[in-house]
């Protein structure tokens, strides 16, 4: 059997015909990056290539002086024996699916993606291919996201209610992507929006890249003793429960994550609210995307891959799992959270994962 | 359904009792009496008998969602709760409706039970198709009888009292016993003039807290009454209008379990309510609790069982006398009234028994309380006397409602404890439905681990997540919901009692087991053996150090919630 166009190696997804790596997890010469989340974009490679709208974010994440080149969506580039191009993935600003073609054979590495509209980035675009590499973070039929407008109505309703009770609203969302996407849907007539430094830094990059985010200000730029009743504060999940949060009291906290779909998981976070929202595909989207690519081979990575593979095979498709390090260190997530997703890792790794291994081995 | 779902969601989302109470009282002040009655019914844990077989619910869901068996099973495994799994898997609804709760229950849900299969399924499908995911969750929980939400009857009482302005004790009283969820009931609850005509109605029980502080913190021992803490069924015996009613603390009417108490209570005047402990009592001493349980478990009481397990009511308080609610009188005055009532000769028609108290009515003796040291000393006799320790009651205290700190304390003797190995795990319920929190523990016997105890409570949230993680990574086998776990983790299990039991594989049954702590320091080889447990029954093994005991006391309240004794 001829060697596969793209293979997994100890450094990451590798295409020997082009001598390129896609989202490598170790330093390489030539890295093509689907998007700037830390499990996909790692520091230390020589040359980076990404989609044009994602260049600012990637630069912010891996360093101003790094050699980063970008291509507009859809534009092709010949690298050794292959032709590559970037196509919108709808995940976060500048996220891309990477198309690799050699002698008529086409592979698409989709990175992380979603089909639902997101005002901060271009809509996911189906790319016809022979082999489609897909994530399956939320690869179970229990995951079905609500309409964006419904979701934002819920969030704004919660904000309004907190305001009427004299509370501030602390919305915990992953700092890159999720935070900005949610900000776009906030009803600014309710009150001001403040941010944690980690979020505001990315807001600036988004604004520079042309995304029209509503006004927001760093919480830390306010004088001590500022009252936040009625305000919305956006922070990364890791800020929750830290001394930083005290200045917001009385506060109502909410976590925005796809995992919030399940009541038991929602309730275990000692938060007042959980909004099930994700920048990954829900189950129906995964199936639809796979169908639209018309791929004859589907390789599944990230999360519930075994489940999605089995289901695709039952549908008569040629599917297999592909093991990658996008799954991070949390292969069996604590407490049933099938999580490699940075949005959960950030919250979980500090308190749960690391300790549980220690204790069990003790 | 929308209002009820909203109420459920608010209660479910918050951990603050003030917010739960607020949500409930807002709900009660605007709902129709018919909805109010059903809401109280469900919030206080009352259930409709299963309306649709679970298998049918699963099957219908699988068909509607086009899922294979294994994919449904994987989904269920991730969610951990059937009602919720179904709510999430069903295709989005095409319609919407806002039919009030009582109409749902009376006109839609209850009729499901007697429908034949095809009709039942088609109704279900049309109902699901007009509800949101959150509403479906509530509906499914009502249908499967698994509706649980984090409020106690006490909190519901508080909310109703807040809405109606009627004091909590009266509301609590009206919520007790058997009632039908009718609009009249709901209106009656809130009506200041309601004649509480139901002669059977018990008063809410006053429950003690475990004593955590030093006795010296309680002040002058002279202000306290001390008595033994009996290991039986906490009960209220009511004599009104020529009839006797016996209620257990779990609010079950258990009159028919104790014909000899009914018989003996004939001499009590109308308008008498006695609080006490029903004990299996033979030849002047208390018998093991398990004996008493046989009286409750049997459908019919045979002559033999009545002979084998005679009972007595160990009375320790009187709440109603000559038709008056005397709960506000000081404890010591109530005891005097109780003594006069039950003492021989005070009542002409009391069946006398060699000049003694009637054998089935006894007064729990008071211990002299001149110093705390003396009581501490007396308490060490508990196990010999087959009691659980001491009760301390403030002499001038009124009879309260529910579990309140301050006037009544239970001061138990140290429970037993053993070190055992986690061998099986099952998922929990409610908040913990997606976690493995129900554990079975084993001890060594000839190189094998034999199961001896099941326990749910005692770990904190972080430990629970760690154990859950271990279980998922170390599952050897799955039998339905049960996972066999690689034996490795050792836990200290505390329990209240231990006895021989031919029904158990190990030949031993322990009472109120709970996890005292996780013995991270212990390798599983050092867990206890069945011989050690057998020796505990014979009383040959001394209790473990007091550190263990203190640890265990913390979990007392949790163990209690499943138990009958108080
Ligand atoms: Zn991502
Ligand atoms: Zn990812």
PDB file of C-alpha atoms in Angstrom, chain A residues 79-331:
ATOM      1  CA  UNK A  79       5.258  23.356  -1.439  1.00  0.00           C
ATOM      2  CA  UNK A  80       7.525  20.648  -2.803  1.00  0.00           C
ATOM      3  CA  UNK A  81       5.197  18.015  -4.329  1.00  0.00           C
ATOM      4  CA  UNK A  82       1.971  19.241  -2.786  1.00  0.00           C
ATOM      5  CA  UNK A  83      -0.432  22.129  -3.160  1.00  0.00           C
ATOM      6  CA  UNK A  84      -1.839  23.543   0.049  1.00  0.00           C
ATOM      7  CA  UNK A  85      -4.624  26.013   0.803  1.00  0.00           C
ATOM      8  CA  UNK A  86      -6.518  27.307   3.853  1.00  0.00           C
ATOM      9  CA  UNK A  87     -10.332  27.267   4.110  1.00  0.00           C
ATOM     10  CA  UNK A  88     -12.584  28.764   6.772  1.00  0.00           C
ATOM     11  CA  UNK A  89     -13.237  26.463   9.765  1.00  0.00           C
ATOM     12  CA  UNK A  90     -15.659  28.731  11.644  1.00  0.00           C
ATOM     13  CA  UNK A  91     -13.954  27.921  14.957  1.00  0.00           C
ATOM     14  CA  UNK A  92     -12.284  31.215  15.941  1.00  0.00           C
ATOM     15  CA  UNK A  93     -10.882  34.222  14.114  1.00  0.00           C
ATOM     16  CA  UNK A  94      -8.608  33.007  11.322  1.00  0.00           C
ATOM     17  CA  UNK A  95      -9.157  29.325  11.989  1.00  0.00           C
ATOM     18  CA  UNK A  96      -8.715  27.166   8.941  1.00  0.00           C
ATOM     19  CA  UNK A  97      -9.073  23.733   7.507  1.00  0.00           C
ATOM     20  CA  UNK A  98      -5.919  22.852   5.641  1.00  0.00           C
ATOM     21  CA  UNK A  99      -6.310  21.259   2.243  1.00  0.00           C
ATOM     22  CA  UNK A 100      -3.360  19.254   0.917  1.00  0.00           C
ATOM     23  CA  UNK A 101      -3.327  17.923  -2.633  1.00  0.00           C
ATOM     24  CA  UNK A 102      -0.871  15.665  -4.443  1.00  0.00           C
ATOM     25  CA  UNK A 103      -1.561  14.320  -7.917  1.00  0.00           C
ATOM     26  CA  UNK A 104      -5.319  14.614  -7.565  1.00  0.00           C
ATOM     27  CA  UNK A 105      -5.505  13.116  -4.101  1.00  0.00           C
ATOM     28  CA  UNK A 106      -6.961  15.549  -1.580  1.00  0.00           C
ATOM     29  CA  UNK A 107      -6.754  15.497   2.212  1.00  0.00           C
ATOM     30  CA  UNK A 108      -8.365  18.015   4.489  1.00  0.00           C
ATOM     31  CA  UNK A 109      -7.200  18.555   8.067  1.00  0.00           C
ATOM     32  CA  UNK A 110     -10.086  20.398   9.642  1.00  0.00           C
ATOM     33  CA  UNK A 111      -8.454  21.306  12.950  1.00  0.00           C
ATOM     34  CA  UNK A 112     -11.243  22.466  15.247  1.00  0.00           C
ATOM     35  CA  UNK A 113     -14.399  23.646  13.519  1.00  0.00           C
ATOM     36  CA  UNK A 114     -18.062  24.392  13.864  1.00  0.00           C
ATOM     37  CA  UNK A 115     -20.906  24.940  11.426  1.00  0.00           C
ATOM     38  CA  UNK A 116     -22.922  27.443  13.434  1.00  0.00           C
ATOM     39  CA  UNK A 117     -22.529  31.088  12.437  1.00  0.00           C
ATOM     40  CA  UNK A 118     -20.091  33.128  14.499  1.00  0.00           C
ATOM     41  CA  UNK A 119     -19.867  36.915  14.023  1.00  0.00           C
ATOM     42  CA  UNK A 120     -16.126  36.911  14.741  1.00  0.00           C
ATOM     43  CA  UNK A 121     -15.075  34.606  11.942  1.00  0.00           C
ATOM     44  CA  UNK A 122     -15.964  33.328   8.526  1.00  0.00           C
ATOM     45  CA  UNK A 123     -18.489  30.542   8.159  1.00  0.00           C
ATOM     46  CA  UNK A 124     -17.170  26.989   7.828  1.00  0.00           C
ATOM     47  CA  UNK A 125     -16.857  25.982   4.216  1.00  0.00           C
ATOM     48  CA  UNK A 126     -17.222  22.407   3.014  1.00  0.00           C
ATOM     49  CA  UNK A 127     -14.127  21.274   1.087  1.00  0.00           C
ATOM     50  CA  UNK A 128     -14.492  18.200  -1.071  1.00  0.00           C
ATOM     51  CA  UNK A 129     -11.772  15.690  -0.406  1.00  0.00           C
ATOM     52  CA  UNK A 130     -10.766  12.035  -0.415  1.00  0.00           C
ATOM     53  CA  UNK A 131      -9.738  11.938   3.218  1.00  0.00           C
ATOM     54  CA  UNK A 132     -11.188  14.160   5.917  1.00  0.00           C
ATOM     55  CA  UNK A 133      -9.579  14.461   9.311  1.00  0.00           C
ATOM     56  CA  UNK A 134     -12.188  15.563  11.807  1.00  0.00           C
ATOM     57  CA  UNK A 135     -12.318  16.281  15.513  1.00  0.00           C
ATOM     58  CA  UNK A 136     -15.017  14.691  17.698  1.00  0.00           C
ATOM     59  CA  UNK A 137     -14.805  16.706  20.895  1.00  0.00           C
ATOM     60  CA  UNK A 138     -18.564  16.550  21.308  1.00  0.00           C
ATOM     61  CA  UNK A 139     -19.063  13.305  19.444  1.00  0.00           C
ATOM     62  CA  UNK A 140     -22.189  12.084  21.184  1.00  0.00           C
ATOM     63  CA  UNK A 141     -25.808  12.653  20.140  1.00  0.00           C
ATOM     64  CA  UNK A 142     -26.583  14.334  23.471  1.00  0.00           C
ATOM     65  CA  UNK A 143     -24.705  17.391  22.201  1.00  0.00           C
ATOM     66  CA  UNK A 144     -26.930  19.624  20.109  1.00  0.00           C
ATOM     67  CA  UNK A 145     -26.370  23.354  20.426  1.00  0.00           C
ATOM     68  CA  UNK A 146     -29.220  25.778  20.591  1.00  0.00           C
ATOM     69  CA  UNK A 147     -29.586  28.655  18.128  1.00  0.00           C
ATOM     70  CA  UNK A 148     -27.127  31.480  18.694  1.00  0.00           C
ATOM     71  CA  UNK A 149     -29.931  33.992  19.143  1.00  0.00           C
ATOM     72  CA  UNK A 150     -31.624  31.833  21.794  1.00  0.00           C
ATOM     73  CA  UNK A 151     -28.360  31.391  23.618  1.00  0.00           C
ATOM     74  CA  UNK A 152     -27.615  35.103  23.659  1.00  0.00           C
ATOM     75  CA  UNK A 153     -31.161  35.819  24.834  1.00  0.00           C
ATOM     76  CA  UNK A 154     -30.487  33.472  27.780  1.00  0.00           C
ATOM     77  CA  UNK A 155     -27.190  35.135  28.591  1.00  0.00           C
ATOM     78  CA  UNK A 156     -28.621  38.647  28.309  1.00  0.00           C
ATOM     79  CA  UNK A 157     -31.610  37.592  30.413  1.00  0.00           C
ATOM     80  CA  UNK A 158     -29.270  36.328  33.113  1.00  0.00           C
ATOM     81  CA  UNK A 159     -27.296  39.580  32.980  1.00  0.00           C
ATOM     82  CA  UNK A 160     -30.469  41.631  33.302  1.00  0.00           C
ATOM     83  CA  UNK A 161     -31.709  39.565  36.232  1.00  0.00           C
ATOM     84  CA  UNK A 162     -28.396  39.968  38.043  1.00  0.00           C
ATOM     85  CA  UNK A 163     -28.525  43.664  37.421  1.00  0.00           C
ATOM     86  CA  UNK A 164     -32.000  43.898  38.926  1.00  0.00           C
ATOM     87  CA  UNK A 165     -30.655  42.109  42.005  1.00  0.00           C
ATOM     88  CA  UNK A 166     -27.725  44.471  42.293  1.00  0.00           C
ATOM     89  CA  UNK A 167     -25.178  41.863  41.270  1.00  0.00           C
ATOM     90  CA  UNK A 168     -22.379  41.799  38.755  1.00  0.00           C
ATOM     91  CA  UNK A 169     -22.333  39.072  36.101  1.00  0.00           C
ATOM     92  CA  UNK A 170     -19.136  37.069  35.752  1.00  0.00           C
ATOM     93  CA  UNK A 171     -19.111  35.147  32.490  1.00  0.00           C
ATOM     94  CA  UNK A 172     -16.328  32.591  32.288  1.00  0.00           C
ATOM     95  CA  UNK A 173     -15.324  31.809  28.743  1.00  0.00           C
ATOM     96  CA  UNK A 174     -12.161  30.671  27.042  1.00  0.00           C
ATOM     97  CA  UNK A 175     -10.115  33.823  26.416  1.00  0.00           C
ATOM     98  CA  UNK A 176      -9.434  33.216  22.725  1.00  0.00           C
ATOM     99  CA  UNK A 177     -12.508  32.915  20.572  1.00  0.00           C
ATOM    100  CA  UNK A 178     -15.325  32.086  22.941  1.00  0.00           C
ATOM    101  CA  UNK A 179     -15.013  35.349  24.878  1.00  0.00           C
ATOM    102  CA  UNK A 180     -15.139  37.495  21.753  1.00  0.00           C
ATOM    103  CA  UNK A 181     -17.927  35.495  20.142  1.00  0.00           C
ATOM    104  CA  UNK A 182     -20.105  35.952  23.219  1.00  0.00           C
ATOM    105  CA  UNK A 183     -19.250  39.636  23.511  1.00  0.00           C
ATOM    106  CA  UNK A 184     -20.612  40.210  20.013  1.00  0.00           C
ATOM    107  CA  UNK A 185     -24.031  39.041  21.193  1.00  0.00           C
ATOM    108  CA  UNK A 186     -24.210  40.985  24.442  1.00  0.00           C
ATOM    109  CA  UNK A 187     -26.878  43.623  24.790  1.00  0.00           C
ATOM    110  CA  UNK A 188     -24.793  46.634  25.753  1.00  0.00           C
ATOM    111  CA  UNK A 189     -27.877  48.617  26.725  1.00  0.00           C
ATOM    112  CA  UNK A 190     -27.925  46.573  29.939  1.00  0.00           C
ATOM    113  CA  UNK A 191     -24.600  47.776  31.301  1.00  0.00           C
ATOM    114  CA  UNK A 192     -20.873  48.134  30.783  1.00  0.00           C
ATOM    115  CA  UNK A 193     -18.567  45.267  29.842  1.00  0.00           C
ATOM    116  CA  UNK A 194     -15.334  44.735  31.737  1.00  0.00           C
ATOM    117  CA  UNK A 195     -12.694  42.129  31.073  1.00  0.00           C
ATOM    118  CA  UNK A 196      -9.957  40.145  32.694  1.00  0.00           C
ATOM    119  CA  UNK A 197      -6.527  41.056  31.311  1.00  0.00           C
ATOM    120  CA  UNK A 198      -6.170  37.733  29.490  1.00  0.00           C
ATOM    121  CA  UNK A 199      -9.387  38.420  27.593  1.00  0.00           C
ATOM    122  CA  UNK A 200      -8.728  42.075  26.881  1.00  0.00           C
ATOM    123  CA  UNK A 201      -5.325  41.291  25.360  1.00  0.00           C
ATOM    124  CA  UNK A 202      -7.063  39.136  22.771  1.00  0.00           C
ATOM    125  CA  UNK A 203      -9.869  41.647  22.321  1.00  0.00           C
ATOM    126  CA  UNK A 204      -7.210  44.124  21.185  1.00  0.00           C
ATOM    127  CA  UNK A 205      -5.871  41.654  18.656  1.00  0.00           C
ATOM    128  CA  UNK A 206      -9.408  40.984  17.399  1.00  0.00           C
ATOM    129  CA  UNK A 207     -10.093  44.705  17.050  1.00  0.00           C
ATOM    130  CA  UNK A 208      -6.837  45.211  15.158  1.00  0.00           C
ATOM    131  CA  UNK A 209      -7.846  42.382  12.860  1.00  0.00           C
ATOM    132  CA  UNK A 210     -11.055  44.240  12.072  1.00  0.00           C
ATOM    133  CA  UNK A 211     -13.613  42.519  14.319  1.00  0.00           C
ATOM    134  CA  UNK A 212     -16.089  45.115  15.607  1.00  0.00           C
ATOM    135  CA  UNK A 213     -16.285  44.072  19.241  1.00  0.00           C
ATOM    136  CA  UNK A 214     -18.417  46.137  21.621  1.00  0.00           C
ATOM    137  CA  UNK A 215     -16.517  48.444  23.951  1.00  0.00           C
ATOM    138  CA  UNK A 216     -14.836  46.809  26.889  1.00  0.00           C
ATOM    139  CA  UNK A 217     -12.280  47.857  29.464  1.00  0.00           C
ATOM    140  CA  UNK A 218      -9.785  46.020  31.621  1.00  0.00           C
ATOM    141  CA  UNK A 219     -11.111  45.601  35.116  1.00  0.00           C
ATOM    142  CA  UNK A 220      -7.673  46.455  36.423  1.00  0.00           C
ATOM    143  CA  UNK A 221      -7.828  49.900  34.813  1.00  0.00           C
ATOM    144  CA  UNK A 222     -10.597  50.895  37.234  1.00  0.00           C
ATOM    145  CA  UNK A 223      -9.778  52.580  40.545  1.00  0.00           C
ATOM    146  CA  UNK A 224      -9.936  50.386  43.651  1.00  0.00           C
ATOM    147  CA  UNK A 225     -13.377  50.265  45.191  1.00  0.00           C
ATOM    148  CA  UNK A 226     -15.236  50.517  41.864  1.00  0.00           C
ATOM    149  CA  UNK A 227     -18.725  49.013  42.111  1.00  0.00           C
ATOM    150  CA  UNK A 228     -19.641  46.419  39.501  1.00  0.00           C
ATOM    151  CA  UNK A 229     -23.352  45.928  40.175  1.00  0.00           C
ATOM    152  CA  UNK A 230     -25.052  45.607  36.794  1.00  0.00           C
ATOM    153  CA  UNK A 231     -21.808  45.155  34.889  1.00  0.00           C
ATOM    154  CA  UNK A 232     -20.760  42.203  32.757  1.00  0.00           C
ATOM    155  CA  UNK A 233     -17.291  40.828  33.388  1.00  0.00           C
ATOM    156  CA  UNK A 234     -15.697  38.396  30.972  1.00  0.00           C
ATOM    157  CA  UNK A 235     -12.877  36.258  32.322  1.00  0.00           C
ATOM    158  CA  UNK A 236     -11.154  32.976  31.561  1.00  0.00           C
ATOM    159  CA  UNK A 237     -12.375  30.010  33.635  1.00  0.00           C
ATOM    160  CA  UNK A 238      -9.105  29.930  35.572  1.00  0.00           C
ATOM    161  CA  UNK A 239      -9.958  33.261  37.180  1.00  0.00           C
ATOM    162  CA  UNK A 240     -12.878  31.719  38.998  1.00  0.00           C
ATOM    163  CA  UNK A 241     -12.563  31.429  42.741  1.00  0.00           C
ATOM    164  CA  UNK A 242      -9.327  33.433  42.867  1.00  0.00           C
ATOM    165  CA  UNK A 243      -8.889  36.526  45.056  1.00  0.00           C
ATOM    166  CA  UNK A 244      -9.211  38.573  41.852  1.00  0.00           C
ATOM    167  CA  UNK A 245     -12.893  37.722  41.825  1.00  0.00           C
ATOM    168  CA  UNK A 246     -13.640  39.248  45.222  1.00  0.00           C
ATOM    169  CA  UNK A 247     -13.863  42.794  43.920  1.00  0.00           C
ATOM    170  CA  UNK A 248     -16.950  41.742  41.915  1.00  0.00           C
ATOM    171  CA  UNK A 249     -19.120  40.842  44.912  1.00  0.00           C
ATOM    172  CA  UNK A 250     -22.044  40.445  45.012  1.00  0.00           C
ATOM    173  CA  UNK A 251     -21.587  38.395  41.882  1.00  0.00           C
ATOM    174  CA  UNK A 252     -23.358  35.712  39.886  1.00  0.00           C
ATOM    175  CA  UNK A 253     -20.988  33.393  38.014  1.00  0.00           C
ATOM    176  CA  UNK A 254     -21.663  31.479  34.807  1.00  0.00           C
ATOM    177  CA  UNK A 255     -19.546  29.105  32.776  1.00  0.00           C
ATOM    178  CA  UNK A 256     -19.927  29.049  28.999  1.00  0.00           C
ATOM    179  CA  UNK A 257     -18.859  25.667  27.679  1.00  0.00           C
ATOM    180  CA  UNK A 258     -20.241  22.814  25.630  1.00  0.00           C
ATOM    181  CA  UNK A 259     -19.814  20.508  28.619  1.00  0.00           C
ATOM    182  CA  UNK A 260     -22.531  22.493  30.380  1.00  0.00           C
ATOM    183  CA  UNK A 261     -25.028  20.517  28.312  1.00  0.00           C
ATOM    184  CA  UNK A 262     -25.068  17.831  30.997  1.00  0.00           C
ATOM    185  CA  UNK A 263     -26.801  18.713  34.242  1.00  0.00           C
ATOM    186  CA  UNK A 264     -24.507  16.689  36.476  1.00  0.00           C
ATOM    187  CA  UNK A 265     -21.444  18.467  35.115  1.00  0.00           C
ATOM    188  CA  UNK A 266     -23.183  21.823  35.309  1.00  0.00           C
ATOM    189  CA  UNK A 267     -24.079  21.247  38.929  1.00  0.00           C
ATOM    190  CA  UNK A 268     -20.631  20.158  40.006  1.00  0.00           C
ATOM    191  CA  UNK A 269     -19.169  23.524  39.140  1.00  0.00           C
ATOM    192  CA  UNK A 270     -20.179  25.636  42.063  1.00  0.00           C
ATOM    193  CA  UNK A 271     -21.456  28.282  39.698  1.00  0.00           C
ATOM    194  CA  UNK A 272     -24.878  29.812  39.413  1.00  0.00           C
ATOM    195  CA  UNK A 273     -25.280  29.138  35.709  1.00  0.00           C
ATOM    196  CA  UNK A 274     -23.944  27.022  32.887  1.00  0.00           C
ATOM    197  CA  UNK A 275     -24.469  28.014  29.282  1.00  0.00           C
ATOM    198  CA  UNK A 276     -23.927  25.166  26.839  1.00  0.00           C
ATOM    199  CA  UNK A 277     -22.076  26.854  24.012  1.00  0.00           C
ATOM    200  CA  UNK A 278     -19.091  25.654  22.077  1.00  0.00           C
ATOM    201  CA  UNK A 279     -16.865  26.563  19.169  1.00  0.00           C
ATOM    202  CA  UNK A 280     -16.735  22.895  18.266  1.00  0.00           C
ATOM    203  CA  UNK A 281     -19.275  20.929  16.257  1.00  0.00           C
ATOM    204  CA  UNK A 282     -22.248  19.362  17.936  1.00  0.00           C
ATOM    205  CA  UNK A 283     -23.276  15.853  16.838  1.00  0.00           C
ATOM    206  CA  UNK A 284     -25.582  16.852  13.968  1.00  0.00           C
ATOM    207  CA  UNK A 285     -22.931  19.257  12.633  1.00  0.00           C
ATOM    208  CA  UNK A 286     -20.246  16.584  12.655  1.00  0.00           C
ATOM    209  CA  UNK A 287     -22.411  14.265  10.611  1.00  0.00           C
ATOM    210  CA  UNK A 288     -23.433  17.008   8.228  1.00  0.00           C
ATOM    211  CA  UNK A 289     -19.877  18.241   7.699  1.00  0.00           C
ATOM    212  CA  UNK A 290     -18.617  14.741   7.002  1.00  0.00           C
ATOM    213  CA  UNK A 291     -21.356  14.218   4.482  1.00  0.00           C
ATOM    214  CA  UNK A 292     -20.669  17.533   2.729  1.00  0.00           C
ATOM    215  CA  UNK A 293     -16.979  16.787   2.218  1.00  0.00           C
ATOM    216  CA  UNK A 294     -17.963  13.673   0.273  1.00  0.00           C
ATOM    217  CA  UNK A 295     -14.807  12.079   1.619  1.00  0.00           C
ATOM    218  CA  UNK A 296     -14.379   8.350   1.164  1.00  0.00           C
ATOM    219  CA  UNK A 297     -12.097   8.105   4.200  1.00  0.00           C
ATOM    220  CA  UNK A 298     -12.724   9.772   7.521  1.00  0.00           C
ATOM    221  CA  UNK A 299     -10.096   9.924  10.233  1.00  0.00           C
ATOM    222  CA  UNK A 300     -11.372  10.924  13.645  1.00  0.00           C
ATOM    223  CA  UNK A 301      -9.390  12.489  16.432  1.00  0.00           C
ATOM    224  CA  UNK A 302     -10.130  14.522  19.587  1.00  0.00           C
ATOM    225  CA  UNK A 303     -12.509  13.243  22.241  1.00  0.00           C
ATOM    226  CA  UNK A 304     -15.146  10.633  21.502  1.00  0.00           C
ATOM    227  CA  UNK A 305     -13.420   9.351  18.398  1.00  0.00           C
ATOM    228  CA  UNK A 306     -14.207   5.669  18.946  1.00  0.00           C
ATOM    229  CA  UNK A 307     -17.900   6.429  19.193  1.00  0.00           C
ATOM    230  CA  UNK A 308     -18.011   8.556  16.079  1.00  0.00           C
ATOM    231  CA  UNK A 309     -15.963   6.001  14.133  1.00  0.00           C
ATOM    232  CA  UNK A 310     -18.294   3.177  15.074  1.00  0.00           C
ATOM    233  CA  UNK A 311     -21.305   5.241  14.104  1.00  0.00           C
ATOM    234  CA  UNK A 312     -19.794   6.261  10.755  1.00  0.00           C
ATOM    235  CA  UNK A 313     -18.964   2.649   9.992  1.00  0.00           C
ATOM    236  CA  UNK A 314     -22.564   1.716  10.690  1.00  0.00           C
ATOM    237  CA  UNK A 315     -23.528   4.339   8.142  1.00  0.00           C
ATOM    238  CA  UNK A 316     -21.298   2.484   5.674  1.00  0.00           C
ATOM    239  CA  UNK A 317     -18.406   4.952   5.696  1.00  0.00           C
ATOM    240  CA  UNK A 318     -14.747   4.107   5.814  1.00  0.00           C
ATOM    241  CA  UNK A 319     -13.750   5.587   9.153  1.00  0.00           C
ATOM    242  CA  UNK A 320     -10.882   5.147  11.555  1.00  0.00           C
ATOM    243  CA  UNK A 321      -9.427   6.820  14.604  1.00  0.00           C
ATOM    244  CA  UNK A 322      -6.308   8.878  14.338  1.00  0.00           C
ATOM    245  CA  UNK A 323      -4.390   9.350  17.492  1.00  0.00           C
ATOM    246  CA  UNK A 324      -2.982  12.807  17.914  1.00  0.00           C
ATOM    247  CA  UNK A 325      -1.751  14.852  20.803  1.00  0.00           C
ATOM    248  CA  UNK A 326      -4.580  17.302  20.351  1.00  0.00           C
ATOM    249  CA  UNK A 327      -6.122  15.284  23.124  1.00  0.00           C
ATOM    250  CA  UNK A 328      -3.633  16.779  25.530  1.00  0.00           C
ATOM    251  CA  UNK A 329      -2.762  15.075  28.748  1.00  0.00           C
ATOM    252  CA  UNK A 330      -6.330  14.309  29.711  1.00  0.00           C
ATOM    253  CA  UNK A 331      -7.083  11.160  27.885  1.00  0.00           C
TER     254      UNK A 331
END
